[in-house]
Amino acid sequence: MKTKFKRLAAFFDLEYCQFFMLKTLCTLCVVFLFASCWANDDKESLKKQERRDFYGDVANYDFSSIWRHDQQYQEFEDIESKISQRILDIPPKETIGFIGSDYRRFYIRHNKVVKDLNDLYLYHVSGLTRVGNHINNFTGTLRVRKATLYKYSFYGYYPNLDAAAPHPDEKPFEYGSLEVEVLFNEVPGQAHAGVFKGELRSSFHLVKGAAYLVTTNVAGDFIGNANNYQTTWNDNLGRQSKTCNWTQGDWIPGGETLLWRGDSREVFVREQYESHGWKNYGIKGYGSDEEQAIWERANKAEQVKWWLRQNKQSMMRE
C-alpha cells in the first residue's frame, strides 16, 4: 500500500513539474512577444521621429542653387559646425548621361534656374544639351512633387535608425530628398530638337536655414546620388522616343549595361560603347609614362567647358 502511495505521489510530482515547466515556457513566450511588440512600436516611433514629410516646408526654401550648375559650389567659412564644412567642401561633378539604346553620351548644362514667384514648388530652367558635337538650347521646368527630411547623427548618413549617437564635439545635421517632375523643351527649329519628360531625385542638406546640394558624406567621400535624372526624350516630329538619363554622381540611373565598377569602386565604360562619346571617360593614369600621357590627354578633353560660347562654336564647326 505504501508503495502505491509513493508511486502516486511521484506521478503527481511529475505532472506538477511538467505543468510548472509548461507554465514557465508560456510566460516566457508572452514576455518575449510583448517585448517584441514594444520594440517594434518603439522602432516605428523612432522612424517617425527620424523621417518626416517635408513637402509642406518646400515653399519656404529656394532649391535653385542645387540645380544651377554654376552655383552649386561655394565656400562656407562662416559655418561654425565642423560637420557642415566637411559636407560642403567638395564641388559636385559635371553631369554624365546617356541617350538611346546605343548609350550615346549625353551632356547637359543648367545655366539658369529661377524659383517661380507665385508657384513656390515650380522652378524655371534654361541651358544647353549636347550629343556628340551637336548642341541645342533648351528651356523648361522642375516641379517638386515630394519631399522628405531625415535627422542624422554625426556617424549616420543614409537613413539609418541604428546610427551611433553624435560625437560631443559635433552637431547633428539634417538631410533631405526631393522627387521632382522634369519637363525640358529643346528650342523648336534646332536640328534633333525634342522634349524631355521624367523625374529627378535630389539630395540636399539644410544648414542654417538654407538648402545645399549633397556632394559628400560626413567622411568627405563623394557620394553617388546628388542629382539623378530619369527621362524619356521625344523628338518634335514625333518619330523617335529614347531613354535619356543623367546624374551628378558616379553612376547613371539605368546604366548597368553601359557601366561597370573596378575593384576600388571606380566606374568604367564597357568597351563596346567607348566609340559612342565615351572614349576619354574613366581612363586612369596608372602604370607607364605612355599610360600617364594618355590619361593626361583624356583628362584635358574631359575638362573642356563645352557650354562656353567660344568652345561651343568651335565644336559645332567640327
PDB file of C-alpha atoms in Angstrom:
ATOM      1  CA  MET A   1       0.000   0.000   0.000  1.00  0.00           C
ATOM      2  CA  LYS A   2       2.808   2.388   0.900  1.00  0.00           C
ATOM      3  CA  THR A   3       4.474   1.581  -2.411  1.00  0.00           C
ATOM      4  CA  LYS A   4       1.305   2.532  -4.301  1.00  0.00           C
ATOM      5  CA  PHE A   5       1.091   5.837  -2.447  1.00  0.00           C
ATOM      6  CA  LYS A   6       4.730   6.568  -3.237  1.00  0.00           C
ATOM      7  CA  ARG A   7       4.146   5.828  -6.915  1.00  0.00           C
ATOM      8  CA  LEU A   8       1.013   8.012  -6.934  1.00  0.00           C
ATOM      9  CA  ALA A   9       2.845  10.834  -5.229  1.00  0.00           C
ATOM     10  CA  ALA A  10       5.719  10.560  -7.704  1.00  0.00           C
ATOM     11  CA  PHE A  11       3.230  10.632 -10.563  1.00  0.00           C
ATOM     12  CA  PHE A  12       1.619  13.837  -9.287  1.00  0.00           C
ATOM     13  CA  ASP A  13       5.066  15.377  -8.679  1.00  0.00           C
ATOM     14  CA  LEU A  14       5.949  14.602 -12.283  1.00  0.00           C
ATOM     15  CA  GLU A  15       2.691  16.072 -13.521  1.00  0.00           C
ATOM     16  CA  TYR A  16       3.280  19.161 -11.402  1.00  0.00           C
ATOM     17  CA  CYS A  17       6.793  19.583 -12.741  1.00  0.00           C
ATOM     18  CA  GLN A  18       5.576  19.260 -16.308  1.00  0.00           C
ATOM     19  CA  PHE A  19       2.782  21.746 -15.632  1.00  0.00           C
ATOM     20  CA  PHE A  20       5.226  24.148 -14.000  1.00  0.00           C
ATOM     21  CA  MET A  21       7.624  23.919 -16.941  1.00  0.00           C
ATOM     22  CA  LEU A  22       4.811  24.459 -19.420  1.00  0.00           C
ATOM     23  CA  LYS A  23       3.538  27.442 -17.447  1.00  0.00           C
ATOM     24  CA  THR A  24       7.041  28.929 -17.297  1.00  0.00           C
ATOM     25  CA  LEU A  25       7.510  28.429 -21.029  1.00  0.00           C
ATOM     26  CA  CYS A  26       4.172  30.126 -21.790  1.00  0.00           C
ATOM     27  CA  THR A  27       5.088  33.012 -19.517  1.00  0.00           C
ATOM     28  CA  LEU A  28       8.426  33.468 -21.277  1.00  0.00           C
ATOM     29  CA  CYS A  29       6.704  33.392 -24.687  1.00  0.00           C
ATOM     30  CA  VAL A  30       4.236  36.064 -23.592  1.00  0.00           C
ATOM     31  CA  VAL A  31       7.052  38.235 -22.225  1.00  0.00           C
ATOM     32  CA  PHE A  32       9.068  37.803 -25.428  1.00  0.00           C
ATOM     33  CA  LEU A  33       6.044  38.636 -27.586  1.00  0.00           C
ATOM     34  CA  PHE A  34       5.291  41.730 -25.524  1.00  0.00           C
ATOM     35  CA  ALA A  35       8.935  42.838 -25.692  1.00  0.00           C
ATOM     36  CA  SER A  36       8.998  42.350 -29.470  1.00  0.00           C
ATOM     37  CA  CYS A  37       5.811  44.377 -29.931  1.00  0.00           C
ATOM     38  CA  TRP A  38       7.186  47.083 -27.676  1.00  0.00           C
ATOM     39  CA  ALA A  39      10.460  47.145 -29.608  1.00  0.00           C
ATOM     40  CA  ASN A  40       8.624  47.353 -32.944  1.00  0.00           C
ATOM     41  CA  ASP A  41       6.390  50.128 -31.641  1.00  0.00           C
ATOM     42  CA  ASP A  42       9.441  51.945 -30.350  1.00  0.00           C
ATOM     43  CA  LYS A  43      11.235  51.492 -33.673  1.00  0.00           C
ATOM     44  CA  GLU A  44       8.196  52.751 -35.584  1.00  0.00           C
ATOM     45  CA  SER A  45       8.057  55.713 -33.223  1.00  0.00           C
ATOM     46  CA  LEU A  46      11.755  56.334 -33.843  1.00  0.00           C
ATOM     47  CA  LYS A  47      11.178  56.124 -37.607  1.00  0.00           C
ATOM     48  CA  LYS A  48       8.534  58.819 -37.317  1.00  0.00           C
ATOM     49  CA  GLN A  49      10.977  60.977 -35.381  1.00  0.00           C
ATOM     50  CA  GLU A  50      13.840  60.358 -37.814  1.00  0.00           C
ATOM     51  CA  ARG A  51      11.895  60.800 -41.051  1.00  0.00           C
ATOM     52  CA  ARG A  52       9.108  63.218 -41.840  1.00  0.00           C
ATOM     53  CA  ASP A  53       7.178  64.606 -44.771  1.00  0.00           C
ATOM     54  CA  PHE A  54       8.856  67.858 -45.787  1.00  0.00           C
ATOM     55  CA  TYR A  55       6.621  68.791 -48.720  1.00  0.00           C
ATOM     56  CA  GLY A  56       4.732  71.483 -46.833  1.00  0.00           C
ATOM     57  CA  ASP A  57       8.022  73.203 -45.953  1.00  0.00           C
ATOM     58  CA  VAL A  58       9.405  73.236 -49.512  1.00  0.00           C
ATOM     59  CA  ALA A  59       7.736  76.567 -50.279  1.00  0.00           C
ATOM     60  CA  ASN A  60       9.872  78.223 -47.582  1.00  0.00           C
ATOM     61  CA  TYR A  61      13.188  77.307 -49.241  1.00  0.00           C
ATOM     62  CA  ASP A  62      14.889  78.130 -52.525  1.00  0.00           C
ATOM     63  CA  PHE A  63      16.385  74.984 -54.077  1.00  0.00           C
ATOM     64  CA  SER A  64      17.574  76.664 -57.278  1.00  0.00           C
ATOM     65  CA  SER A  65      21.242  76.538 -56.243  1.00  0.00           C
ATOM     66  CA  ILE A  66      21.279  72.729 -56.040  1.00  0.00           C
ATOM     67  CA  TRP A  67      20.216  72.548 -59.700  1.00  0.00           C
ATOM     68  CA  ARG A  68      22.093  75.523 -61.166  1.00  0.00           C
ATOM     69  CA  HIS A  69      25.482  74.151 -62.147  1.00  0.00           C
ATOM     70  CA  ASP A  70      27.471  77.334 -61.720  1.00  0.00           C
ATOM     71  CA  GLN A  71      26.245  77.971 -58.152  1.00  0.00           C
ATOM     72  CA  GLN A  72      26.462  74.576 -56.509  1.00  0.00           C
ATOM     73  CA  TYR A  73      29.925  75.003 -55.013  1.00  0.00           C
ATOM     74  CA  GLN A  74      30.646  77.849 -52.620  1.00  0.00           C
ATOM     75  CA  GLU A  75      32.959  78.478 -49.694  1.00  0.00           C
ATOM     76  CA  PHE A  76      31.272  78.149 -46.311  1.00  0.00           C
ATOM     77  CA  GLU A  77      33.806  79.728 -43.966  1.00  0.00           C
ATOM     78  CA  ASP A  78      31.039  81.299 -41.897  1.00  0.00           C
ATOM     79  CA  ILE A  79      29.522  77.944 -40.954  1.00  0.00           C
ATOM     80  CA  GLU A  80      30.521  77.125 -37.393  1.00  0.00           C
ATOM     81  CA  SER A  81      29.674  73.432 -37.482  1.00  0.00           C
ATOM     82  CA  LYS A  82      32.672  71.319 -38.454  1.00  0.00           C
ATOM     83  CA  ILE A  83      30.398  68.672 -39.844  1.00  0.00           C
ATOM     84  CA  SER A  84      28.737  71.151 -42.183  1.00  0.00           C
ATOM     85  CA  GLN A  85      32.100  72.249 -43.539  1.00  0.00           C
ATOM     86  CA  ARG A  86      33.063  68.640 -44.047  1.00  0.00           C
ATOM     87  CA  ILE A  87      29.910  68.007 -46.058  1.00  0.00           C
ATOM     88  CA  LEU A  88      30.098  71.127 -48.189  1.00  0.00           C
ATOM     89  CA  ASP A  89      33.764  71.474 -49.090  1.00  0.00           C
ATOM     90  CA  ILE A  90      33.893  69.296 -52.229  1.00  0.00           C
ATOM     91  CA  PRO A  91      32.392  70.562 -55.512  1.00  0.00           C
ATOM     92  CA  PRO A  92      29.941  68.331 -57.400  1.00  0.00           C
ATOM     93  CA  LYS A  93      30.923  66.534 -60.572  1.00  0.00           C
ATOM     94  CA  GLU A  94      29.780  67.605 -64.002  1.00  0.00           C
ATOM     95  CA  THR A  95      26.802  65.682 -65.280  1.00  0.00           C
ATOM     96  CA  ILE A  96      27.275  62.412 -67.138  1.00  0.00           C
ATOM     97  CA  GLY A  97      24.464  60.749 -69.043  1.00  0.00           C
ATOM     98  CA  PHE A  98      23.344  58.645 -71.972  1.00  0.00           C
ATOM     99  CA  ILE A  99      20.583  58.765 -74.564  1.00  0.00           C
ATOM    100  CA  GLY A 100      19.088  55.900 -76.558  1.00  0.00           C
ATOM    101  CA  SER A 101      19.536  52.143 -76.594  1.00  0.00           C
ATOM    102  CA  ASP A 102      23.045  52.561 -78.000  1.00  0.00           C
ATOM    103  CA  TYR A 103      24.050  54.621 -74.923  1.00  0.00           C
ATOM    104  CA  ARG A 104      25.369  57.667 -76.755  1.00  0.00           C
ATOM    105  CA  ARG A 105      26.930  60.106 -74.340  1.00  0.00           C
ATOM    106  CA  PHE A 106      24.631  62.923 -73.284  1.00  0.00           C
ATOM    107  CA  TYR A 107      25.676  66.250 -71.782  1.00  0.00           C
ATOM    108  CA  ILE A 108      23.505  68.917 -70.176  1.00  0.00           C
ATOM    109  CA  ARG A 109      24.220  72.270 -68.555  1.00  0.00           C
ATOM    110  CA  HIS A 110      21.794  74.350 -66.481  1.00  0.00           C
ATOM    111  CA  ASN A 111      22.769  77.977 -66.968  1.00  0.00           C
ATOM    112  CA  LYS A 112      19.767  79.456 -65.176  1.00  0.00           C
ATOM    113  CA  VAL A 113      17.358  78.115 -62.549  1.00  0.00           C
ATOM    114  CA  VAL A 114      14.815  80.501 -61.019  1.00  0.00           C
ATOM    115  CA  LYS A 115      12.073  79.827 -58.482  1.00  0.00           C
ATOM    116  CA  ASP A 116       8.613  80.934 -59.629  1.00  0.00           C
ATOM    117  CA  LEU A 117       7.329  83.958 -57.712  1.00  0.00           C
ATOM    118  CA  ASN A 118       3.773  82.643 -57.422  1.00  0.00           C
ATOM    119  CA  ASP A 119       4.009  78.854 -57.629  1.00  0.00           C
ATOM    120  CA  LEU A 120       6.586  78.131 -54.921  1.00  0.00           C
ATOM    121  CA  TYR A 121       7.035  74.492 -55.967  1.00  0.00           C
ATOM    122  CA  LEU A 122       7.950  75.366 -59.572  1.00  0.00           C
ATOM    123  CA  TYR A 123      11.387  76.290 -60.965  1.00  0.00           C
ATOM    124  CA  HIS A 124      12.186  77.646 -64.443  1.00  0.00           C
ATOM    125  CA  VAL A 125      15.309  76.257 -66.115  1.00  0.00           C
ATOM    126  CA  SER A 126      17.305  77.172 -69.222  1.00  0.00           C
ATOM    127  CA  GLY A 127      20.550  75.793 -70.577  1.00  0.00           C
ATOM    128  CA  LEU A 128      22.219  73.595 -73.179  1.00  0.00           C
ATOM    129  CA  THR A 129      22.188  69.938 -74.183  1.00  0.00           C
ATOM    130  CA  ARG A 130      24.861  68.140 -76.190  1.00  0.00           C
ATOM    131  CA  VAL A 131      25.167  64.837 -78.051  1.00  0.00           C
ATOM    132  CA  GLY A 132      28.437  64.384 -79.929  1.00  0.00           C
ATOM    133  CA  ASN A 133      29.319  67.805 -81.315  1.00  0.00           C
ATOM    134  CA  HIS A 134      25.706  68.876 -81.655  1.00  0.00           C
ATOM    135  CA  ILE A 135      24.499  71.418 -79.098  1.00  0.00           C
ATOM    136  CA  ASN A 136      20.926  72.630 -78.510  1.00  0.00           C
ATOM    137  CA  ASN A 137      19.397  75.296 -76.307  1.00  0.00           C
ATOM    138  CA  PHE A 138      16.535  74.320 -74.020  1.00  0.00           C
ATOM    139  CA  THR A 139      14.060  75.831 -71.581  1.00  0.00           C
ATOM    140  CA  GLY A 140      11.802  74.032 -69.145  1.00  0.00           C
ATOM    141  CA  THR A 141      10.606  73.478 -65.607  1.00  0.00           C
ATOM    142  CA  LEU A 142      11.264  71.471 -62.482  1.00  0.00           C
ATOM    143  CA  ARG A 143       8.300  70.894 -60.144  1.00  0.00           C
ATOM    144  CA  VAL A 144       8.753  69.435 -56.656  1.00  0.00           C
ATOM    145  CA  ARG A 145       6.260  66.599 -56.107  1.00  0.00           C
ATOM    146  CA  LYS A 146       7.534  65.027 -52.902  1.00  0.00           C
ATOM    147  CA  ALA A 147       9.985  65.930 -50.138  1.00  0.00           C
ATOM    148  CA  THR A 148      11.320  64.000 -47.147  1.00  0.00           C
ATOM    149  CA  LEU A 149      13.560  65.174 -44.314  1.00  0.00           C
ATOM    150  CA  TYR A 150      15.764  62.893 -42.213  1.00  0.00           C
ATOM    151  CA  LYS A 151      17.527  63.574 -38.931  1.00  0.00           C
ATOM    152  CA  TYR A 152      21.058  62.233 -38.755  1.00  0.00           C
ATOM    153  CA  SER A 153      23.818  61.860 -36.251  1.00  0.00           C
ATOM    154  CA  PHE A 154      27.475  62.543 -36.988  1.00  0.00           C
ATOM    155  CA  TYR A 155      28.011  58.879 -37.832  1.00  0.00           C
ATOM    156  CA  GLY A 156      24.826  58.271 -39.809  1.00  0.00           C
ATOM    157  CA  TYR A 157      24.470  59.207 -43.467  1.00  0.00           C
ATOM    158  CA  TYR A 158      21.801  57.199 -45.252  1.00  0.00           C
ATOM    159  CA  PRO A 159      18.528  56.664 -43.353  1.00  0.00           C
ATOM    160  CA  ASN A 160      19.888  54.525 -40.531  1.00  0.00           C
ATOM    161  CA  LEU A 161      17.973  54.025 -37.311  1.00  0.00           C
ATOM    162  CA  ASP A 162      20.929  52.214 -35.761  1.00  0.00           C
ATOM    163  CA  ALA A 163      23.366  55.113 -36.224  1.00  0.00           C
ATOM    164  CA  ALA A 164      25.556  55.894 -33.245  1.00  0.00           C
ATOM    165  CA  ALA A 165      24.955  58.936 -31.086  1.00  0.00           C
ATOM    166  CA  PRO A 166      26.535  62.230 -32.203  1.00  0.00           C
ATOM    167  CA  HIS A 167      30.054  62.940 -31.089  1.00  0.00           C
ATOM    168  CA  PRO A 168      30.030  65.514 -28.256  1.00  0.00           C
ATOM    169  CA  ASP A 169      32.114  67.961 -30.331  1.00  0.00           C
ATOM    170  CA  GLU A 170      29.922  67.698 -33.418  1.00  0.00           C
ATOM    171  CA  LYS A 171      26.435  68.926 -34.242  1.00  0.00           C
ATOM    172  CA  PRO A 172      23.773  66.775 -35.877  1.00  0.00           C
ATOM    173  CA  PHE A 173      22.654  67.825 -39.334  1.00  0.00           C
ATOM    174  CA  GLU A 174      19.570  67.423 -41.455  1.00  0.00           C
ATOM    175  CA  TYR A 175      19.489  65.642 -44.780  1.00  0.00           C
ATOM    176  CA  GLY A 176      16.602  65.647 -47.234  1.00  0.00           C
ATOM    177  CA  SER A 177      15.495  64.217 -50.546  1.00  0.00           C
ATOM    178  CA  LEU A 178      13.266  65.592 -53.292  1.00  0.00           C
ATOM    179  CA  GLU A 179      11.259  63.927 -56.028  1.00  0.00           C
ATOM    180  CA  VAL A 180      10.855  66.375 -58.888  1.00  0.00           C
ATOM    181  CA  GLU A 181       8.937  66.345 -62.168  1.00  0.00           C
ATOM    182  CA  VAL A 182      11.127  67.255 -65.163  1.00  0.00           C
ATOM    183  CA  LEU A 183       9.920  68.945 -68.362  1.00  0.00           C
ATOM    184  CA  PHE A 184      12.619  70.355 -70.673  1.00  0.00           C
ATOM    185  CA  ASN A 185      11.937  71.585 -74.230  1.00  0.00           C
ATOM    186  CA  GLU A 186      14.773  71.986 -76.713  1.00  0.00           C
ATOM    187  CA  VAL A 187      14.025  75.132 -78.697  1.00  0.00           C
ATOM    188  CA  PRO A 188      11.996  74.255 -81.842  1.00  0.00           C
ATOM    189  CA  GLY A 189      13.741  74.844 -85.150  1.00  0.00           C
ATOM    190  CA  GLN A 190      17.037  73.347 -83.997  1.00  0.00           C
ATOM    191  CA  ALA A 191      18.194  70.088 -85.530  1.00  0.00           C
ATOM    192  CA  HIS A 192      17.363  66.982 -83.488  1.00  0.00           C
ATOM    193  CA  ALA A 193      15.257  69.024 -81.049  1.00  0.00           C
ATOM    194  CA  GLY A 194      12.835  67.308 -78.700  1.00  0.00           C
ATOM    195  CA  VAL A 195      11.200  67.207 -75.275  1.00  0.00           C
ATOM    196  CA  PHE A 196      12.490  65.569 -72.083  1.00  0.00           C
ATOM    197  CA  LYS A 197       9.897  64.316 -69.579  1.00  0.00           C
ATOM    198  CA  GLY A 198      10.624  62.380 -66.426  1.00  0.00           C
ATOM    199  CA  GLU A 199      11.746  62.514 -62.830  1.00  0.00           C
ATOM    200  CA  LEU A 200      14.627  63.960 -60.854  1.00  0.00           C
ATOM    201  CA  ARG A 201      15.719  62.741 -57.418  1.00  0.00           C
ATOM    202  CA  SER A 202      17.860  65.198 -55.491  1.00  0.00           C
ATOM    203  CA  SER A 203      19.611  65.080 -52.130  1.00  0.00           C
ATOM    204  CA  PHE A 204      20.223  68.170 -50.017  1.00  0.00           C
ATOM    205  CA  HIS A 205      21.436  69.369 -46.623  1.00  0.00           C
ATOM    206  CA  LEU A 206      19.828  72.067 -44.537  1.00  0.00           C
ATOM    207  CA  VAL A 207      22.444  74.322 -42.975  1.00  0.00           C
ATOM    208  CA  LYS A 208      21.444  77.493 -41.147  1.00  0.00           C
ATOM    209  CA  GLY A 209      18.071  77.580 -42.853  1.00  0.00           C
ATOM    210  CA  ALA A 210      19.410  77.174 -46.401  1.00  0.00           C
ATOM    211  CA  ALA A 211      19.448  74.144 -48.718  1.00  0.00           C
ATOM    212  CA  TYR A 212      22.705  72.923 -50.270  1.00  0.00           C
ATOM    213  CA  LEU A 213      23.438  70.125 -52.697  1.00  0.00           C
ATOM    214  CA  VAL A 214      24.784  66.935 -51.141  1.00  0.00           C
ATOM    215  CA  THR A 215      28.197  66.237 -52.644  1.00  0.00           C
ATOM    216  CA  THR A 216      29.955  64.309 -49.872  1.00  0.00           C
ATOM    217  CA  ASN A 217      29.181  62.225 -46.839  1.00  0.00           C
ATOM    218  CA  VAL A 218      30.496  63.113 -43.408  1.00  0.00           C
ATOM    219  CA  ALA A 219      33.755  61.262 -44.065  1.00  0.00           C
ATOM    220  CA  GLY A 220      34.480  63.531 -47.028  1.00  0.00           C
ATOM    221  CA  ASP A 221      33.875  60.877 -49.691  1.00  0.00           C
ATOM    222  CA  PHE A 222      31.993  61.795 -52.852  1.00  0.00           C
ATOM    223  CA  ILE A 223      28.595  60.146 -52.920  1.00  0.00           C
ATOM    224  CA  GLY A 224      26.746  58.901 -55.961  1.00  0.00           C
ATOM    225  CA  ASN A 225      23.226  60.251 -55.643  1.00  0.00           C
ATOM    226  CA  ALA A 226      23.441  64.056 -55.708  1.00  0.00           C
ATOM    227  CA  ASN A 227      21.084  64.661 -58.683  1.00  0.00           C
ATOM    228  CA  ASN A 228      19.721  61.700 -60.634  1.00  0.00           C
ATOM    229  CA  TYR A 229      17.528  62.288 -63.716  1.00  0.00           C
ATOM    230  CA  GLN A 230      15.470  59.607 -65.464  1.00  0.00           C
ATOM    231  CA  THR A 231      13.624  60.892 -68.537  1.00  0.00           C
ATOM    232  CA  THR A 232      12.249  59.998 -71.929  1.00  0.00           C
ATOM    233  CA  TRP A 233      13.196  62.180 -74.889  1.00  0.00           C
ATOM    234  CA  ASN A 234      10.710  62.506 -77.777  1.00  0.00           C
ATOM    235  CA  ASP A 235      11.673  64.391 -80.926  1.00  0.00           C
ATOM    236  CA  ASN A 236       9.472  67.271 -82.048  1.00  0.00           C
ATOM    237  CA  LEU A 237       8.497  65.410 -85.233  1.00  0.00           C
ATOM    238  CA  GLY A 238       7.039  62.510 -83.265  1.00  0.00           C
ATOM    239  CA  ARG A 239       9.302  59.967 -84.938  1.00  0.00           C
ATOM    240  CA  GLN A 240      11.688  58.979 -82.137  1.00  0.00           C
ATOM    241  CA  SER A 241      11.453  58.200 -78.437  1.00  0.00           C
ATOM    242  CA  LYS A 242      14.577  57.461 -76.389  1.00  0.00           C
ATOM    243  CA  THR A 243      15.525  56.877 -72.771  1.00  0.00           C
ATOM    244  CA  CYS A 244      17.748  59.709 -71.546  1.00  0.00           C
ATOM    245  CA  ASN A 245      19.202  59.560 -68.028  1.00  0.00           C
ATOM    246  CA  TRP A 246      21.935  61.598 -66.368  1.00  0.00           C
ATOM    247  CA  THR A 247      23.493  62.246 -62.961  1.00  0.00           C
ATOM    248  CA  GLN A 248      25.952  64.350 -60.996  1.00  0.00           C
ATOM    249  CA  GLY A 249      27.002  61.265 -59.127  1.00  0.00           C
ATOM    250  CA  ASP A 250      29.221  58.480 -60.392  1.00  0.00           C
ATOM    251  CA  TRP A 251      26.541  56.039 -61.572  1.00  0.00           C
ATOM    252  CA  ILE A 252      23.901  56.886 -64.178  1.00  0.00           C
ATOM    253  CA  PRO A 253      20.422  55.510 -63.371  1.00  0.00           C
ATOM    254  CA  GLY A 254      19.748  52.572 -65.693  1.00  0.00           C
ATOM    255  CA  GLY A 255      23.405  52.428 -66.698  1.00  0.00           C
ATOM    256  CA  GLU A 256      24.074  48.803 -65.778  1.00  0.00           C
ATOM    257  CA  THR A 257      24.598  47.800 -69.412  1.00  0.00           C
ATOM    258  CA  LEU A 258      26.875  50.770 -70.104  1.00  0.00           C
ATOM    259  CA  LEU A 259      28.995  50.909 -66.936  1.00  0.00           C
ATOM    260  CA  TRP A 260      30.961  48.614 -64.660  1.00  0.00           C
ATOM    261  CA  ARG A 261      32.897  49.081 -61.421  1.00  0.00           C
ATOM    262  CA  GLY A 262      36.515  48.204 -60.774  1.00  0.00           C
ATOM    263  CA  ASP A 263      37.945  46.612 -57.643  1.00  0.00           C
ATOM    264  CA  SER A 264      38.292  50.025 -55.996  1.00  0.00           C
ATOM    265  CA  ARG A 265      34.770  51.092 -56.958  1.00  0.00           C
ATOM    266  CA  GLU A 266      35.945  53.231 -59.897  1.00  0.00           C
ATOM    267  CA  VAL A 267      33.414  53.482 -62.703  1.00  0.00           C
ATOM    268  CA  PHE A 268      34.351  52.466 -66.267  1.00  0.00           C
ATOM    269  CA  VAL A 269      32.524  52.327 -69.586  1.00  0.00           C
ATOM    270  CA  ARG A 270      32.223  48.969 -71.347  1.00  0.00           C
ATOM    271  CA  GLU A 271      34.480  48.736 -74.366  1.00  0.00           C
ATOM    272  CA  GLN A 272      31.700  48.300 -76.938  1.00  0.00           C
ATOM    273  CA  TYR A 273      30.309  51.761 -76.094  1.00  0.00           C
ATOM    274  CA  GLU A 274      33.549  53.760 -75.977  1.00  0.00           C
ATOM    275  CA  SER A 275      33.077  54.993 -79.555  1.00  0.00           C
ATOM    276  CA  HIS A 276      29.681  56.479 -78.616  1.00  0.00           C
ATOM    277  CA  GLY A 277      31.251  59.513 -76.970  1.00  0.00           C
ATOM    278  CA  TRP A 278      32.939  57.745 -74.041  1.00  0.00           C
ATOM    279  CA  LYS A 279      36.481  57.403 -75.362  1.00  0.00           C
ATOM    280  CA  ASN A 280      38.042  59.699 -72.748  1.00  0.00           C
ATOM    281  CA  TYR A 281      35.809  58.791 -69.803  1.00  0.00           C
ATOM    282  CA  GLY A 282      37.130  56.709 -66.926  1.00  0.00           C
ATOM    283  CA  ILE A 283      40.730  56.459 -68.154  1.00  0.00           C
ATOM    284  CA  LYS A 284      43.177  56.141 -65.248  1.00  0.00           C
ATOM    285  CA  GLY A 285      46.759  57.410 -65.168  1.00  0.00           C
ATOM    286  CA  TYR A 286      48.418  54.357 -63.644  1.00  0.00           C
ATOM    287  CA  GLY A 287      51.433  52.475 -64.979  1.00  0.00           C
ATOM    288  CA  SER A 288      53.917  53.589 -67.638  1.00  0.00           C
ATOM    289  CA  ASP A 289      54.722  57.078 -68.886  1.00  0.00           C
ATOM    290  CA  GLU A 290      52.742  56.294 -72.023  1.00  0.00           C
ATOM    291  CA  GLU A 291      49.646  55.398 -69.980  1.00  0.00           C
ATOM    292  CA  GLN A 292      50.098  58.560 -67.928  1.00  0.00           C
ATOM    293  CA  ALA A 293      50.281  60.641 -71.112  1.00  0.00           C
ATOM    294  CA  ILE A 294      47.083  59.015 -72.419  1.00  0.00           C
ATOM    295  CA  TRP A 295      45.345  59.869 -69.154  1.00  0.00           C
ATOM    296  CA  GLU A 296      46.516  63.484 -69.294  1.00  0.00           C
ATOM    297  CA  ARG A 297      45.148  63.916 -72.828  1.00  0.00           C
ATOM    298  CA  ALA A 298      41.863  62.258 -71.879  1.00  0.00           C
ATOM    299  CA  ASN A 299      41.525  64.328 -68.728  1.00  0.00           C
ATOM    300  CA  LYS A 300      42.167  67.540 -70.656  1.00  0.00           C
ATOM    301  CA  ALA A 301      39.435  66.605 -73.144  1.00  0.00           C
ATOM    302  CA  GLU A 302      37.031  65.822 -70.286  1.00  0.00           C
ATOM    303  CA  GLN A 303      37.675  69.212 -68.673  1.00  0.00           C
ATOM    304  CA  VAL A 304      36.693  71.280 -71.743  1.00  0.00           C
ATOM    305  CA  LYS A 305      33.887  73.695 -70.847  1.00  0.00           C
ATOM    306  CA  TRP A 306      31.822  72.887 -73.911  1.00  0.00           C
ATOM    307  CA  TRP A 307      28.963  75.219 -72.901  1.00  0.00           C
ATOM    308  CA  LEU A 308      31.082  78.377 -73.218  1.00  0.00           C
ATOM    309  CA  ARG A 309      30.485  80.357 -76.403  1.00  0.00           C
ATOM    310  CA  GLN A 310      33.979  80.007 -77.889  1.00  0.00           C
ATOM    311  CA  ASN A 311      34.156  76.255 -77.228  1.00  0.00           C
ATOM    312  CA  LYS A 312      30.597  75.715 -78.411  1.00  0.00           C
ATOM    313  CA  GLN A 313      31.228  77.469 -81.741  1.00  0.00           C
ATOM    314  CA  SER A 314      34.480  75.587 -82.301  1.00  0.00           C
ATOM    315  CA  MET A 315      32.872  72.247 -81.504  1.00  0.00           C
ATOM    316  CA  MET A 316      29.862  72.742 -83.766  1.00  0.00           C
ATOM    317  CA  ARG A 317      32.145  73.576 -86.710  1.00  0.00           C
ATOM    318  CA  GLU A 318      33.913  70.219 -86.397  1.00  0.00           C
TER     319      GLU A 318
END
